[in-house]
mmCIF file of C-alpha atoms and ligand atoms in Angstrom:
data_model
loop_
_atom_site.group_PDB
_atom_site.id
_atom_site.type_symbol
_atom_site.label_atom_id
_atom_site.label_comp_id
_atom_site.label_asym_id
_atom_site.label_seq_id
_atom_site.Cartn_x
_atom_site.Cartn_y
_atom_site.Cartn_z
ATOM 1 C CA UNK A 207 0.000 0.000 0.000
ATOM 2 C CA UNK A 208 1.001 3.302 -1.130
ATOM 3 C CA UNK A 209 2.857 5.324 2.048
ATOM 4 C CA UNK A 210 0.350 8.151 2.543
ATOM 5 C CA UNK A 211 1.712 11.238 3.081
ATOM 6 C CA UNK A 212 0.018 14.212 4.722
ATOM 7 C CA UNK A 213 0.005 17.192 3.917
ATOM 8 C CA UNK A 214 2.634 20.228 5.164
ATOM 9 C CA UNK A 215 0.990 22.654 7.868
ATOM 10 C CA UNK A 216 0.620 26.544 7.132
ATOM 11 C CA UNK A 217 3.746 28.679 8.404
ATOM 12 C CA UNK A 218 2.024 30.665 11.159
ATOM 13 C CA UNK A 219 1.824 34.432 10.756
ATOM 14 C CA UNK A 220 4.354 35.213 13.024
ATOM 15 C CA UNK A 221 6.717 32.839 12.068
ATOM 16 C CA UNK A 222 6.416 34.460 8.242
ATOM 17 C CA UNK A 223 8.836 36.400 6.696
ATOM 18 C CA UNK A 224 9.027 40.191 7.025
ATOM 19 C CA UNK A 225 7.271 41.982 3.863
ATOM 20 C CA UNK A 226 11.068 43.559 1.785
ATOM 21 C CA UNK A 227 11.417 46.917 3.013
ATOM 22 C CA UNK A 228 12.754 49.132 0.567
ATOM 23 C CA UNK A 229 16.154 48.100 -0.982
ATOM 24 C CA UNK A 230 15.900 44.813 -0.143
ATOM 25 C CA UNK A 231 14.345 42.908 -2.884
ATOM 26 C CA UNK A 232 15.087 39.630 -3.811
ATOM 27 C CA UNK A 233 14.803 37.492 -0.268
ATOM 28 C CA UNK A 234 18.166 39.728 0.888
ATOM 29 C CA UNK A 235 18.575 39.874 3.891
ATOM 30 C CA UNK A 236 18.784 43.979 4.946
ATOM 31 C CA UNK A 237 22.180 44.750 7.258
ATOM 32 C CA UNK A 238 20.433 44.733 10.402
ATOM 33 C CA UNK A 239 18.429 41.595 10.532
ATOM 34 C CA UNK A 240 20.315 38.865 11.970
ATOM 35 C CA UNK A 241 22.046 38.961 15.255
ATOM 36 C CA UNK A 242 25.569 37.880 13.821
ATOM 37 C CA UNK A 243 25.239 41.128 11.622
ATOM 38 C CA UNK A 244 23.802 43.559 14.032
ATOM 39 C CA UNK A 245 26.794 42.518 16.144
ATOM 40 C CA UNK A 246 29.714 42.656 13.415
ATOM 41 C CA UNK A 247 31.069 45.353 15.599
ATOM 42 C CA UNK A 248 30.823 46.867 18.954
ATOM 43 C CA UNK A 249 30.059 49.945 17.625
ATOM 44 C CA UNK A 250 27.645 48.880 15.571
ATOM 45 C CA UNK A 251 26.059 47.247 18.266
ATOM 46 C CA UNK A 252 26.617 50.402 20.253
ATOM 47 C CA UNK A 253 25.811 52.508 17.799
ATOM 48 C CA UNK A 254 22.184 50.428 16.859
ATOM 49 C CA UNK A 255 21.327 50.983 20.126
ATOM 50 C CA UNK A 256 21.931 54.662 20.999
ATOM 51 C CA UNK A 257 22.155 56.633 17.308
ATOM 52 C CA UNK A 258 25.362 57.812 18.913
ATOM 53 C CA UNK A 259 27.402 57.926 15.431
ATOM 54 C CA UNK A 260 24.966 61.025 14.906
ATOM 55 C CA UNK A 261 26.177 62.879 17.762
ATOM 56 C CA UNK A 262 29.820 62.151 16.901
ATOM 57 C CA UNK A 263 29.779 63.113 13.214
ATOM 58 C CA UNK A 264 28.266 66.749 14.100
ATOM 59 C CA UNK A 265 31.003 67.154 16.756
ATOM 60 C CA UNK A 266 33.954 65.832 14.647
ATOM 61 C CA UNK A 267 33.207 66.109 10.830
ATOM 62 C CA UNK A 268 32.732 69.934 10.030
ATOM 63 C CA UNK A 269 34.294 72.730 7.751
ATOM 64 C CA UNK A 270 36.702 75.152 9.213
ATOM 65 C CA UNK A 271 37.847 78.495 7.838
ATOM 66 C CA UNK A 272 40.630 79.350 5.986
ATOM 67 C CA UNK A 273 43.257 80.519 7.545
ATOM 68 C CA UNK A 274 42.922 78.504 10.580
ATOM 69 C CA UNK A 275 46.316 77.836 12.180
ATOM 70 C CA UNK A 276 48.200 76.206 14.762
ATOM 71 C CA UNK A 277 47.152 78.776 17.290
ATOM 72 C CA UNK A 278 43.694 77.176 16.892
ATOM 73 C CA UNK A 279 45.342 74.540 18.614
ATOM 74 C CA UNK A 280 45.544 76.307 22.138
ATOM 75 C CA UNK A 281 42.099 75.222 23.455
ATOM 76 C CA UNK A 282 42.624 72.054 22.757
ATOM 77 C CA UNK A 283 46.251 71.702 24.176
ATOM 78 C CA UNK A 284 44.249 72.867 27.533
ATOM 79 C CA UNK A 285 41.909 70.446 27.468
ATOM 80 C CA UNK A 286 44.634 68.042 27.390
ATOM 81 C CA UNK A 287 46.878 69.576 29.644
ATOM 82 C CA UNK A 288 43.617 69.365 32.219
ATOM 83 C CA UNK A 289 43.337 65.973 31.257
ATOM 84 C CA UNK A 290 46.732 64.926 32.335
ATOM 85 C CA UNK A 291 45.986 66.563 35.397
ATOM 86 C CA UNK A 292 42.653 64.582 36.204
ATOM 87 C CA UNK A 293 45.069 61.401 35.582
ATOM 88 C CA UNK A 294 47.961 62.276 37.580
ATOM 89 C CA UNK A 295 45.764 63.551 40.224
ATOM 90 C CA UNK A 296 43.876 59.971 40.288
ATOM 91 C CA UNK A 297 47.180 58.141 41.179
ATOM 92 C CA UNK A 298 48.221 61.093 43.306
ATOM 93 C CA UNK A 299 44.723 60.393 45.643
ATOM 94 C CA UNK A 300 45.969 56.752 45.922
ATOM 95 C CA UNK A 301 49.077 57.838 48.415
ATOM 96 C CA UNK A 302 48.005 61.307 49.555
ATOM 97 C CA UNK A 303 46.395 61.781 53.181
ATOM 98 C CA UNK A 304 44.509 65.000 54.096
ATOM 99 C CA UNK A 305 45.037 65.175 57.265
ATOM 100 C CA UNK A 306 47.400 67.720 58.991
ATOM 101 C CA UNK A 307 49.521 65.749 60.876
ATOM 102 C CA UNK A 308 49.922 63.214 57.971
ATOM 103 C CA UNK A 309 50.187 65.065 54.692
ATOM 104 C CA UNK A 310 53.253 65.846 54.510
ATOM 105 C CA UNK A 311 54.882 62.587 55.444
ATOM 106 C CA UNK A 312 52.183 61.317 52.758
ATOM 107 C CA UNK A 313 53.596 63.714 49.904
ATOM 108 C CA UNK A 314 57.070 63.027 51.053
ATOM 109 C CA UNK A 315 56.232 59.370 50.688
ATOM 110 C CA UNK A 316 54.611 59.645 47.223
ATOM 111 C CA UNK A 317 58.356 61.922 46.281
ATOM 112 C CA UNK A 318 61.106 59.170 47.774
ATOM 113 C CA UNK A 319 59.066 55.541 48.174
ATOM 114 C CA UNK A 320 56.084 54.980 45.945
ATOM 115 C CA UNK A 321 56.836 53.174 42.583
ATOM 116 C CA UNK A 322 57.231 56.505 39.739
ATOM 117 C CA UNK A 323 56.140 58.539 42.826
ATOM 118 C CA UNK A 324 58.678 61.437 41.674
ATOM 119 C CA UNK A 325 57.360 61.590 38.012
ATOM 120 C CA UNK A 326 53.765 61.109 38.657
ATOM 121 C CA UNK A 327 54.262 64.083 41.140
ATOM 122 C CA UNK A 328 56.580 66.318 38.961
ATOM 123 C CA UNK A 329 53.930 65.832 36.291
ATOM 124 C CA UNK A 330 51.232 66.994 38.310
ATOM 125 C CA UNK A 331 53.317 69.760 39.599
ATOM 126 C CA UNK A 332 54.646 70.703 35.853
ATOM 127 C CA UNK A 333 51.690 70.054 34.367
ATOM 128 C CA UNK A 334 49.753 72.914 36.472
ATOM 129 C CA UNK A 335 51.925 75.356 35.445
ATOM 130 C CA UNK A 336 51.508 74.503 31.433
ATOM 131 C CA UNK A 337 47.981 74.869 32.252
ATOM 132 C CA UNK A 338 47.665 77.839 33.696
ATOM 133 C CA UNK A 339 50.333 79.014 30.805
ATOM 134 C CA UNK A 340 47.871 77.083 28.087
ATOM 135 C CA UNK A 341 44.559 78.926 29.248
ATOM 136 C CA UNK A 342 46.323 82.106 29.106
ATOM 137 C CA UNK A 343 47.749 82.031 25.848
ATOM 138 C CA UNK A 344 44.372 80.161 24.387
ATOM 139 C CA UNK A 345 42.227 83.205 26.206
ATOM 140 C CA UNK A 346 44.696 85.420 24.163
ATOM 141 C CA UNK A 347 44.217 84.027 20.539
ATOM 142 C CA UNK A 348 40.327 84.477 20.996
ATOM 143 C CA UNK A 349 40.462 87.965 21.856
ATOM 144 C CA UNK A 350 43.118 89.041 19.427
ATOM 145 C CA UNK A 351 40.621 87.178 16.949
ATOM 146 C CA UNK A 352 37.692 88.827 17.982
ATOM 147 C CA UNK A 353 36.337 85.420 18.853
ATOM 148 C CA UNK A 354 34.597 86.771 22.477
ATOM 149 C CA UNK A 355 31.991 88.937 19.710
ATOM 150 C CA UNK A 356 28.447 87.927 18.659
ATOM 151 C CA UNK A 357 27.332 84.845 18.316
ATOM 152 C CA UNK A 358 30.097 83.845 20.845
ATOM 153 C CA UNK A 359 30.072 85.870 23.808
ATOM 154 C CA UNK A 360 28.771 83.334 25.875
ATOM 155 C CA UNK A 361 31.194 81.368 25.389
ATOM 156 C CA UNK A 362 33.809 83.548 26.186
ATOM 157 C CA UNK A 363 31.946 84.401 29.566
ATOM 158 C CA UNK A 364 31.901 79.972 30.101
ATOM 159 C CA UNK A 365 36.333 80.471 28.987
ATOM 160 C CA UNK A 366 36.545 83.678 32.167
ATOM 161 C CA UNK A 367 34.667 80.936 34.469
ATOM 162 C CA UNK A 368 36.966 78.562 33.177
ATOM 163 C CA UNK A 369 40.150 80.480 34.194
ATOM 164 C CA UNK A 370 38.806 81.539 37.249
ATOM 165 C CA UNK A 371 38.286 78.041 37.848
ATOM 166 C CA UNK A 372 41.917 76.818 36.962
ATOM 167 C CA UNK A 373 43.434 79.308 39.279
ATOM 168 C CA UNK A 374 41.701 78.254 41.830
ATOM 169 C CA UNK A 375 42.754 74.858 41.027
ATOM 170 C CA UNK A 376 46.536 76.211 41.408
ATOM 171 C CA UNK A 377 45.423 78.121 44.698
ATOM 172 C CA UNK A 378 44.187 75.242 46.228
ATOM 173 C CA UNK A 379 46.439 73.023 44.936
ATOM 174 C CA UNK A 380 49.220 74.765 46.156
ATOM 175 C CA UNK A 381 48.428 73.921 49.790
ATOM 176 C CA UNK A 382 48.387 70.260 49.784
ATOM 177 C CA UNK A 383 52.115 68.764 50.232
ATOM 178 C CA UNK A 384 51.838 71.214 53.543
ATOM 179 C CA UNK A 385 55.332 72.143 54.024
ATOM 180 C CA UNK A 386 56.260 75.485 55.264
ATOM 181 C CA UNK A 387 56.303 77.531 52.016
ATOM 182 C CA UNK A 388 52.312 76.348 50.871
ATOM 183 C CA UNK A 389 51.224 76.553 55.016
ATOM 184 C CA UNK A 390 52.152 80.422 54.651
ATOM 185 C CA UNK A 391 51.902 81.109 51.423
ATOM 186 C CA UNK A 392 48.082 79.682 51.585
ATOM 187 C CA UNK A 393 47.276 81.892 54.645
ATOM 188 C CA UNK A 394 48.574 85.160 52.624
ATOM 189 C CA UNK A 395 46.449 84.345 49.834
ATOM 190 C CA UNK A 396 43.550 83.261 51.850
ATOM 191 C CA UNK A 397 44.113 86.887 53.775
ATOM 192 C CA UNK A 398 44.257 88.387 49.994
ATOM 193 C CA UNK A 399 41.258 87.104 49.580
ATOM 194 C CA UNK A 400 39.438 88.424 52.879
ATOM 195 C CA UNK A 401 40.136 91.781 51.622
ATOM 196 C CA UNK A 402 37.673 91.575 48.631
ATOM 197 C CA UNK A 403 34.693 93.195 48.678
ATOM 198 C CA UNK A 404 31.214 92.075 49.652
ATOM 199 C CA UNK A 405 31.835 88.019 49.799
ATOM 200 C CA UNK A 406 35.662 88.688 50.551
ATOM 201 C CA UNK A 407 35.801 88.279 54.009
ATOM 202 C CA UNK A 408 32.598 85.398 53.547
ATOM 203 C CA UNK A 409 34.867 83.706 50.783
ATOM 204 C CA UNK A 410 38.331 83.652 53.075
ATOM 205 C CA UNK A 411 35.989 82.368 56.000
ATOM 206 C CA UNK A 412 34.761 79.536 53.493
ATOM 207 C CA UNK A 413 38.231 79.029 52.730
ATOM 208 C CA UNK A 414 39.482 78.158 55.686
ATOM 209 C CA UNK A 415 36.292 76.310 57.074
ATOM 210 C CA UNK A 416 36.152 79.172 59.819
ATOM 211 C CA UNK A 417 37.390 82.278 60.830
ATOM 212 C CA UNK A 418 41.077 80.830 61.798
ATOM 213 C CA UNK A 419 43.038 78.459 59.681
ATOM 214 C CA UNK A 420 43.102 74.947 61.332
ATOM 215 C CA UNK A 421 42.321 70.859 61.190
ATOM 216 C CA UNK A 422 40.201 70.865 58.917
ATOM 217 C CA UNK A 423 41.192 73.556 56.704
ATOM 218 C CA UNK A 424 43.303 71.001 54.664
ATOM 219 C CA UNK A 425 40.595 69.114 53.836
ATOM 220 C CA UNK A 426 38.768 72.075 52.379
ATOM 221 C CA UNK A 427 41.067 72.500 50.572
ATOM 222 C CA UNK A 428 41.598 69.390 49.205
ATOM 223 C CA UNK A 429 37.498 68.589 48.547
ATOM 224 C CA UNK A 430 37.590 71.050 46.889
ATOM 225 C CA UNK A 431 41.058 70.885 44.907
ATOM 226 C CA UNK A 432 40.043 66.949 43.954
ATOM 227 C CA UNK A 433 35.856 66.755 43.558
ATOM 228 C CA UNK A 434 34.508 70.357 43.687
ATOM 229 C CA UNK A 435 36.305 72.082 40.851
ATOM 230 C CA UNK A 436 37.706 69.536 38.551
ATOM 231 C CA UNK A 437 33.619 68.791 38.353
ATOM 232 C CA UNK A 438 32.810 72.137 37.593
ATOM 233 C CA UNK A 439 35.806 72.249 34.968
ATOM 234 C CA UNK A 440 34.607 68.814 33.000
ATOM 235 C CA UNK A 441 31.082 70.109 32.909
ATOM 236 C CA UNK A 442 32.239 73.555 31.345
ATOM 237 C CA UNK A 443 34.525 72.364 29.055
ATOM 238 C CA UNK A 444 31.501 70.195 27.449
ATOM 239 C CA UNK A 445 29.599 73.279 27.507
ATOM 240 C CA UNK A 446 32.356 75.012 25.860
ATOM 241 C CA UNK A 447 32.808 72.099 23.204
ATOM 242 C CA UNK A 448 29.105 72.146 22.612
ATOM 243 C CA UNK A 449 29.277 76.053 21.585
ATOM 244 C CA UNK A 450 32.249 75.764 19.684
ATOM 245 C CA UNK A 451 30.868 72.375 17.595
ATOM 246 C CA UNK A 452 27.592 74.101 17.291
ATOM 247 C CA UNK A 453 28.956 77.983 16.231
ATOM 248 C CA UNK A 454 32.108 76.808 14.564
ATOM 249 C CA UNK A 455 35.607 79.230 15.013
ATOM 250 C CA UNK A 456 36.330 82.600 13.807
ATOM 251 C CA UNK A 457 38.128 83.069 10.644
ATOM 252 C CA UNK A 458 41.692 84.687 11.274
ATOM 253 C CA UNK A 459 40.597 88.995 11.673
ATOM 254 C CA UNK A 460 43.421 89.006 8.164
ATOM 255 C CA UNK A 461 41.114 86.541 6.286
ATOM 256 C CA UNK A 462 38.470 88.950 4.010
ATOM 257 C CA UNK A 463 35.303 87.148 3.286
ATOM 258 C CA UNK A 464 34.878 85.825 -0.308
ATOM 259 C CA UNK A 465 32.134 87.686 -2.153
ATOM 260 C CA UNK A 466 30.107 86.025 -4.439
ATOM 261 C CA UNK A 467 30.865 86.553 -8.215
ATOM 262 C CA UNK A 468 27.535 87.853 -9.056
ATOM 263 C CA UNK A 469 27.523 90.144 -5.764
ATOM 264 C CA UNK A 470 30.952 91.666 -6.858
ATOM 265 C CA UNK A 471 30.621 95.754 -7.796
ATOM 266 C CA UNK A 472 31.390 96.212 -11.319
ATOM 267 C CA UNK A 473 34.791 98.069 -11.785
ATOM 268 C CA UNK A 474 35.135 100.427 -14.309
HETATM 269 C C1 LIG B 700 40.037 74.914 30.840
HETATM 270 C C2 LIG B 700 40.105 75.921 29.999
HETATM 271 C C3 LIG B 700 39.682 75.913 28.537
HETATM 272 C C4 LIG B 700 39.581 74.875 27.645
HETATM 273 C C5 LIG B 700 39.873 73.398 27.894
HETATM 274 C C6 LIG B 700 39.138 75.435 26.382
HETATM 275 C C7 LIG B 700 38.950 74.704 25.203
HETATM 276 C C8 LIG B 700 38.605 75.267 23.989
HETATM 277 C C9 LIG B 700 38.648 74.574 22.711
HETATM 278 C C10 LIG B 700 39.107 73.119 22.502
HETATM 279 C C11 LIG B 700 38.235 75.447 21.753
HETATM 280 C C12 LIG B 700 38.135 75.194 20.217
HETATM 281 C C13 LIG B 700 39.521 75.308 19.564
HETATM 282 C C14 LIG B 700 40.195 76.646 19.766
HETATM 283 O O1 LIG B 700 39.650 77.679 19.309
HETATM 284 O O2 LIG B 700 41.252 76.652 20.413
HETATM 285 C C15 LIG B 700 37.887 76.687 22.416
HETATM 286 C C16 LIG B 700 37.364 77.801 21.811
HETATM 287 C C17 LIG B 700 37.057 79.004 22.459
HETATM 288 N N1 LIG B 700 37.410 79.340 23.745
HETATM 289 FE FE1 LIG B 700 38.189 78.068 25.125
HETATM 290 N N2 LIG B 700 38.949 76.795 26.541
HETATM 291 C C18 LIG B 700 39.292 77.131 27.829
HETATM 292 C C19 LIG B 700 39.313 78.391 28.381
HETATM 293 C C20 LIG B 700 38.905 79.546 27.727
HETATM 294 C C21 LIG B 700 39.036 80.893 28.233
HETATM 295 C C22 LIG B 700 39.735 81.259 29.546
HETATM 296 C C23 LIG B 700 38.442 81.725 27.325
HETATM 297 C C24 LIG B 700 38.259 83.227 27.376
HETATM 298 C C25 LIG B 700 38.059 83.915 28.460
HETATM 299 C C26 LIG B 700 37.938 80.897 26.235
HETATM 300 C C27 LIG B 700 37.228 81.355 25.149
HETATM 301 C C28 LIG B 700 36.986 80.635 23.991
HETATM 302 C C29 LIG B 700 36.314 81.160 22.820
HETATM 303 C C30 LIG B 700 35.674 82.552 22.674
HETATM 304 C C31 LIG B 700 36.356 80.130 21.861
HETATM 305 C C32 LIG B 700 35.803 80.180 20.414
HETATM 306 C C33 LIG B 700 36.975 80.409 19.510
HETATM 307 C C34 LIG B 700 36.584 80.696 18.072
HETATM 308 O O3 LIG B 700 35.397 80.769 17.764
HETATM 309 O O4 LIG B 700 37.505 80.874 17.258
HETATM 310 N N3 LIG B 700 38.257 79.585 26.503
HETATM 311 N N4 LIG B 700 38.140 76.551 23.769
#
């Protein structure tokens, strides 16, 4: 007897094949429809998941002006420089102990003992100094360039908080390996300070965590040399980035703009 063979049961509707979207026609497959393709890379996978290759092309991929030199450079030399700073300063926090009786044996420590103590340290010292020198010079080139005038004056007024921001990064900064030298040199410039006016003599009293310099001054000092500010700094620098990717940079004040053939006057 003839084997009697039933017949095969519809595909359900779920199970189906997705209609072709556009560009897909034949059966292909489109790029994103099978896990080992969505995951080809991990920013692909990344990227299917947050649209974040948007964001980067509009902050990375844009025209600049002719003219634009290596003084354009200077902002983002800071940026770095403050980088290497947030770095060093990491490691730094690893060995260093606020407290007044122990801060100094725990810089000393960091200097003589721990493994590239000295050079982690010097960098952090050096680096400070470049920074302050960086955000000077990069404050310069957008004022001779006219680059604090409209559309971008507020981000020159984000660039004063800025430096206001890395001196006081220096200032308190300055006070931490607590030898004799940053111990009175602090209390001058915390006096200095006192003598402003309005919030002076509130600022020199927040300064020293009351109205006379003592225990817990250091760690004032150092909340706010490690957490406060260097927060304050990453947050304004996106800010800053934002403007700049969103405004673009001046044109060097020497550059004249090119006018359009057909708006050129007619010379005679
Ligand atoms: C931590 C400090 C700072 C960082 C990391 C920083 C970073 C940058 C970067 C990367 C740029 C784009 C490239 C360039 O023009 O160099 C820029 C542009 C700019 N910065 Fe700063 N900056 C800082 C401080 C300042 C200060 C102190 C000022 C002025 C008071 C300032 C005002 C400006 C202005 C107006 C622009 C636009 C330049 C243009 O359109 O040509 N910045 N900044």
């Amino acid at each position: 007897m003839p084997k009697l063979k039933l017949p095969k049961p519809p595909v359900p509707g779920a199970l189906q094949p997705p209609p072709a979207r556009p560009g897909e026609a034949n059966g292909k497959v489109g790029p994103l429809d099978t896990g080992a393709e969505v995951g080809k890379t991990v920013v692909d996978w990344v990227d299917e998941r947050t649209s974040l290759s948007g964001a980067a092309r509009w902050m990375m991929f844009r025209k600049v002006p002719k003219g634009t030199n290596w003084f354009y450079t200077l902002g983002s030399a800071t940026m770095f420089a403050f980088l290497s700073q947030a770095v060093t300063g990491v490691f730094l926090a690893m060995f260093y102990d606020p407290s007044p009786t122990r801060a100094y044996e725990s810089a000393r420590y960091i200097t003589n003992e721990a493994f590239l103590g000295e050079f982690v340290r010097g960098m952090h010292k050096w680096g400070s100094t470049v920074m302050v020198i960086l955000v000077f010079l990069h404050m310069g080139r957008t004022f001779f360039f006219g680059a604090y005038k409209y559309p971008r004056e507020l981000n020159w007024i984000i660039g004063v908080v800025l430096l206001i921001l890395t001196m006081t990064m220096s200032f308190t900064g300055y006070l931490l390996p607590f030898d004799q030298r940053s111990y009175w040199a602090t209390i001058v410039g915390v006096n200095i300070n006192g003598t402003g006016p309005l919030v002076g003599p509130y600022l020199s009293d927040f300064l020293r965590a009351g109205p006379e310099f003592g225990a817990t001054t250091l760690s004032r000092f150092y909340a706010i040399h490690m957490l406060l500010v260097p927060g304050l700094i990453a947050a304004l620098i996106g800010a800053h980035l934002y403007l700049v990717a969103k405004l673009g940079t001046t044109a060097p004040p020497w550059m004249k703009a090119e006018v359009e053939p057909e708006l050129r006057e007619e010379r005679a």
